Structure formats: structure tokens, C-alpha cells
Amino acid sequence: MTDYKNLSKSAFNVQANTYDVDKTGKHARGQYKYVLNELQQLDFQKILDVGCGTGEILKSIKERYSFVQLYGLDISEEMLKQANDKLKGTATLILGDAENITLETNSFDLLLCTDSFHHYPNPQQAISEFYRVLKHGKFLLIADYWKPFPIRQIMNLFISYSNEGDVKIYSKKEIIEFLKQGGFQEIIYKKIQNSGYLVIAKKA
């Protein structure tokens, strides 16, 4: 069985030093403005960014919302080193796994997951963890890669050969089903760019 988590960790450890400027981080960087725009509609004091990478979006949030408590979780040690240098102690950064989050239940107002969800070998387990750590009535925001049928199916045939820990590109129907099964409600799904989606869901 493919060890997606170690492949992801190894790939991001290599990419960390240049992720903010080169092609490996281009798709994620393109999604940040859409995520930041959505935050204007939400009420939050404490944020967890799962798959926080170099901490770029946490830095942008701190610049706009100085009052927030920031937490970031990532599987890559080198990504977290970059984030720590960038955030200079303004966020709590944790080395960890989206499917086994070592944080308290009902503790966050907002959970972000940007350009990371397609790396998770057990996506329903990740959604369950997202639900667990969120406070009741608070929101999950996922932004990730998307392609239409049949391009998505063709890409998924070859994605198993990736050495970067990519697992699957999901359809709108699949993402919404993950969220519903995880207990989320008020699900809003949007296409962003020509190769991405953004979905917001509320913990019941």
C-alpha cells in the first residue's frame, strides 16, 4: 500500500525553501485571495490552518485580523520551519497529521484547509477530525484542486504514480458527501479559478 503521508512529508520537506515563489506552490498561492475574501463574512477569534505549509495564509490573516489566535498544523518539518521564521511567534505551530489532530475537541471558531485535502489517504477521517475540533455552530473552509469530468478521471488514473503524496482529485459530489457524512450542514460549494473549488460548511 502506498504510504501517502511519508511521500507528502518528503516532498514538502524538499519544496519548503522555495514553495512561496516557485511553481510547486503556485496553485495554493492562487487560492489564498479567495479564502481571505470569504473570511470577511465569518466571525472568529481562534483559527486552525490544517496543512499550513509555510504559514503564508496565517501571516495574511494576522495582518488583517490582529486579534485572532492562530494555530497551524503540517506534516512537514521543513514547512513548519519556514512558517516559524515568517510568523515570529504569532502562531502556535504543530507537527502533525490531519487525520489525527492532537488538539482539544470544540476549540476552534474556524478551520482552514487550503490545497491540502487531496493529499489525505483517509479523507473521511480528516473530516471527522475537523468536525471534532471545531466549536458548535462554527465553520470549516476547504479550498483545493479541481478539474471537470473527464479530465479529473484521467488525472486520477495517473495520480497513484505521483511521488508527492497526491491521493485523489475529488468531484463536487464527493466533497459534499464527505461533509454530510461528517455531520456538517449549510454547505456552500464554489468554483474558483479554472482549477479549484472552495467549500464552506457549518458544524451542527
Short mmCIF file of C-alpha atoms in Angstrom, two decimals:
data_model
loop_
_atom_site.label_atom_id
_atom_site.label_comp_id
_atom_site.label_asym_id
_atom_site.label_seq_id
_atom_site.Cartn_x
_atom_site.Cartn_y
_atom_site.Cartn_z
CA MET A 1 0.00 0.00 0.00
CA THR A 2 1.26 3.46 -0.90
CA ASP A 3 2.50 5.46 2.09
CA TYR A 4 0.95 8.77 1.03
CA LYS A 5 1.78 10.56 4.27
CA ASN A 6 5.51 9.90 4.08
CA LEU A 7 5.53 10.78 0.39
CA SER A 8 3.82 14.08 1.21
CA LYS A 9 6.20 14.78 4.06
CA SER A 10 9.27 14.06 1.94
CA ALA A 11 8.02 16.14 -1.00
CA PHE A 12 7.12 19.16 1.11
CA ASN A 13 10.36 18.98 3.06
CA VAL A 14 12.17 19.34 -0.27
CA GLN A 15 9.87 22.09 -1.55
CA ALA A 16 9.75 24.18 1.62
CA ASN A 17 12.59 26.62 0.89
CA THR A 18 11.12 27.77 -2.43
CA TYR A 19 7.39 26.97 -2.04
CA ASP A 20 6.39 30.63 -1.71
CA VAL A 21 7.95 31.63 -5.03
CA ASP A 22 8.16 28.64 -7.39
CA LYS A 23 5.67 26.54 -9.36
CA THR A 24 5.15 23.95 -6.60
CA GLY A 25 3.24 26.49 -4.52
CA LYS A 26 1.62 28.41 -7.38
CA HIS A 27 -1.79 26.75 -7.16
CA ALA A 28 -2.02 27.27 -3.39
CA ARG A 29 -0.97 30.91 -3.72
CA GLY A 30 -3.74 31.42 -6.26
CA GLN A 31 -6.34 30.25 -3.76
CA TYR A 32 -5.33 32.48 -0.85
CA LYS A 33 -7.18 35.58 -2.04
CA TYR A 34 -10.44 33.63 -2.32
CA VAL A 35 -10.03 32.22 1.17
CA LEU A 36 -9.23 35.64 2.63
CA ASN A 37 -12.26 37.13 0.89
CA GLU A 38 -14.56 34.53 2.49
CA LEU A 39 -13.24 35.36 5.96
CA GLN A 40 -14.92 38.77 5.74
CA GLN A 41 -18.28 37.03 6.09
CA LEU A 42 -17.35 34.98 9.18
CA ASP A 43 -16.98 35.63 12.91
CA PHE A 44 -13.89 34.10 14.51
CA GLN A 45 -11.36 34.50 17.29
CA LYS A 46 -9.37 31.27 17.04
CA ILE A 47 -8.28 29.67 13.75
CA LEU A 48 -6.64 26.36 12.89
CA ASP A 49 -4.98 26.05 9.47
CA VAL A 50 -4.55 22.35 8.62
CA GLY A 51 -1.79 21.86 6.07
CA CYS A 52 -0.50 25.33 6.89
CA GLY A 53 2.71 24.93 4.88
CA THR A 54 4.98 27.94 5.13
CA GLY A 55 2.38 29.90 7.10
CA GLU A 56 1.70 32.36 4.30
CA ILE A 57 -2.08 32.49 4.73
CA LEU A 58 -1.76 32.68 8.53
CA LYS A 59 0.53 35.68 8.08
CA SER A 60 -2.03 37.36 5.82
CA ILE A 61 -4.82 36.69 8.33
CA LYS A 62 -2.77 38.15 11.19
CA GLU A 63 -2.14 41.31 9.15
CA ARG A 64 -5.90 41.75 8.62
CA TYR A 65 -7.20 40.48 11.96
CA SER A 66 -4.68 41.34 14.64
CA PHE A 67 -6.91 39.99 17.44
CA VAL A 68 -7.03 36.35 16.28
CA GLN A 69 -5.35 33.36 17.87
CA LEU A 70 -3.59 31.40 15.14
CA TYR A 71 -2.75 27.71 15.03
CA GLY A 72 -1.10 25.84 12.18
CA LEU A 73 -0.65 22.11 11.64
CA ASP A 74 1.52 20.49 8.99
CA ILE A 75 3.11 17.12 8.31
CA SER A 76 6.38 18.65 7.06
CA GLU A 77 9.08 19.74 9.50
CA GLU A 78 10.72 21.98 6.91
CA MET A 79 7.46 23.73 6.05
CA LEU A 80 6.95 24.47 9.74
CA LYS A 81 10.48 25.89 9.99
CA GLN A 82 9.60 28.34 7.22
CA ALA A 83 6.31 29.18 8.94
CA ASN A 84 8.03 29.76 12.27
CA ASP A 85 10.54 32.15 10.69
CA LYS A 86 7.73 34.01 8.94
CA LEU A 87 5.24 34.22 11.81
CA LYS A 88 7.78 35.04 14.52
CA GLY A 89 5.86 33.56 17.42
CA THR A 90 2.42 34.93 16.46
CA ALA A 91 1.04 31.42 15.83
CA THR A 92 1.18 28.07 17.59
CA LEU A 93 2.65 25.62 15.08
CA ILE A 94 2.25 21.86 15.41
CA LEU A 95 3.89 18.99 13.55
CA GLY A 96 1.04 16.61 12.85
CA ASP A 97 -1.43 14.77 10.74
CA ALA A 98 -4.83 15.99 9.52
CA GLU A 99 -6.35 12.60 10.27
CA ASN A 100 -5.12 12.60 13.90
CA ILE A 101 -5.23 16.17 15.19
CA THR A 102 -3.69 16.44 18.66
CA LEU A 103 -5.85 19.38 19.79
CA GLU A 104 -8.86 19.66 22.08
CA THR A 105 -12.43 19.00 20.99
CA ASN A 106 -14.68 22.05 20.39
CA SER A 107 -11.82 24.53 20.50
CA PHE A 108 -11.78 26.48 17.18
CA ASP A 109 -14.06 29.04 15.55
CA LEU A 110 -12.71 28.39 12.06
CA LEU A 111 -10.73 25.61 10.42
CA LEU A 112 -8.97 26.21 7.11
CA CYS A 113 -7.58 23.59 4.76
CA THR A 114 -6.04 25.06 1.60
CA ASP A 115 -4.63 22.96 -1.24
CA SER A 116 -4.02 20.04 1.12
CA PHE A 117 -7.14 17.85 1.19
CA HIS A 118 -6.18 15.86 -1.93
CA HIS A 119 -3.17 14.50 0.00
CA TYR A 120 -5.19 12.71 2.68
CA PRO A 121 -5.42 8.92 2.29
CA ASN A 122 -8.42 8.77 4.68
CA PRO A 123 -10.44 11.89 3.82
CA GLN A 124 -13.50 10.94 5.85
CA GLN A 125 -11.32 10.56 8.93
CA ALA A 126 -9.87 14.02 8.30
CA ILE A 127 -13.37 15.48 8.02
CA SER A 128 -14.29 13.79 11.33
CA GLU A 129 -11.28 15.39 12.98
CA PHE A 130 -12.15 18.78 11.51
CA TYR A 131 -15.66 18.44 12.94
CA ARG A 132 -14.36 17.36 16.33
CA VAL A 133 -12.01 20.30 16.93
CA LEU A 134 -14.49 22.94 15.73
CA LYS A 135 -16.89 24.60 18.15
CA HIS A 136 -20.60 24.05 17.57
CA GLY A 137 -22.05 26.49 15.04
CA LYS A 138 -18.61 27.34 13.62
CA PHE A 139 -17.17 26.87 10.15
CA LEU A 140 -14.88 24.73 8.04
CA LEU A 141 -13.41 26.20 4.87
CA ILE A 142 -11.68 23.91 2.35
CA ALA A 143 -10.09 25.15 -0.87
CA ASP A 144 -8.45 22.64 -3.17
CA TYR A 145 -7.67 21.44 -6.67
CA TRP A 146 -10.48 20.58 -9.09
CA LYS A 147 -10.90 19.56 -12.71
CA PRO A 148 -14.07 18.68 -14.64
CA PHE A 149 -15.06 15.26 -15.91
CA PRO A 150 -13.44 13.51 -17.81
CA ILE A 151 -10.12 15.30 -17.18
CA ARG A 152 -10.43 14.54 -13.46
CA GLN A 153 -10.87 10.81 -14.10
CA ILE A 154 -7.88 10.69 -16.41
CA MET A 155 -5.71 12.54 -13.89
CA ASN A 156 -6.83 10.21 -11.12
CA LEU A 157 -5.70 7.20 -13.16
CA PHE A 158 -2.15 8.54 -13.10
CA ILE A 159 -2.12 10.24 -9.69
CA SER A 160 -1.19 6.99 -7.94
CA TYR A 161 2.19 7.23 -9.65
CA SER A 162 2.87 10.62 -8.06
CA ASN A 163 5.86 10.74 -5.75
CA GLU A 164 4.45 13.78 -3.91
CA GLY A 165 1.71 12.06 -1.90
CA ASP A 166 -1.26 13.11 -4.04
CA VAL A 167 -4.21 10.76 -3.42
CA LYS A 168 -7.21 11.91 -5.46
CA ILE A 169 -8.86 14.90 -7.10
CA TYR A 170 -12.45 14.95 -5.88
CA SER A 171 -15.70 15.91 -7.58
CA LYS A 172 -18.18 18.35 -6.10
CA LYS A 173 -20.48 15.44 -5.25
CA GLU A 174 -17.72 13.58 -3.39
CA ILE A 175 -16.68 16.60 -1.30
CA ILE A 176 -20.26 17.39 -0.32
CA GLU A 177 -20.86 13.75 0.62
CA PHE A 178 -17.75 13.71 2.85
CA LEU A 179 -19.06 16.79 4.64
CA LYS A 180 -22.60 15.49 5.06
CA GLN A 181 -21.38 12.16 6.40
CA GLY A 182 -19.14 14.08 8.80
CA GLY A 183 -22.13 15.93 10.24
CA PHE A 184 -21.63 19.32 8.54
CA GLN A 185 -24.56 21.44 7.39
CA GLU A 186 -25.22 24.62 5.39
CA ILE A 187 -22.68 23.52 2.76
CA ILE A 188 -21.79 26.09 0.09
CA TYR A 189 -19.57 24.97 -2.80
CA LYS A 190 -17.99 27.40 -5.27
CA LYS A 191 -15.67 27.04 -8.24
CA ILE A 192 -12.63 29.32 -8.01
CA GLN A 193 -10.09 29.99 -10.76
CA ASN A 194 -10.30 27.35 -13.51
CA SER A 195 -8.77 24.61 -11.41
CA GLY A 196 -10.07 24.98 -7.90
CA TYR A 197 -13.03 24.92 -5.57
CA LEU A 198 -13.88 26.45 -2.23
CA VAL A 199 -16.43 24.95 0.15
CA ILE A 200 -17.75 26.32 3.44
CA ALA A 201 -19.67 24.16 5.89
CA LYS A 202 -21.06 24.66 9.40
CA LYS A 203 -20.74 22.33 12.37
CA ALA A 204 -24.24 21.49 13.50
#
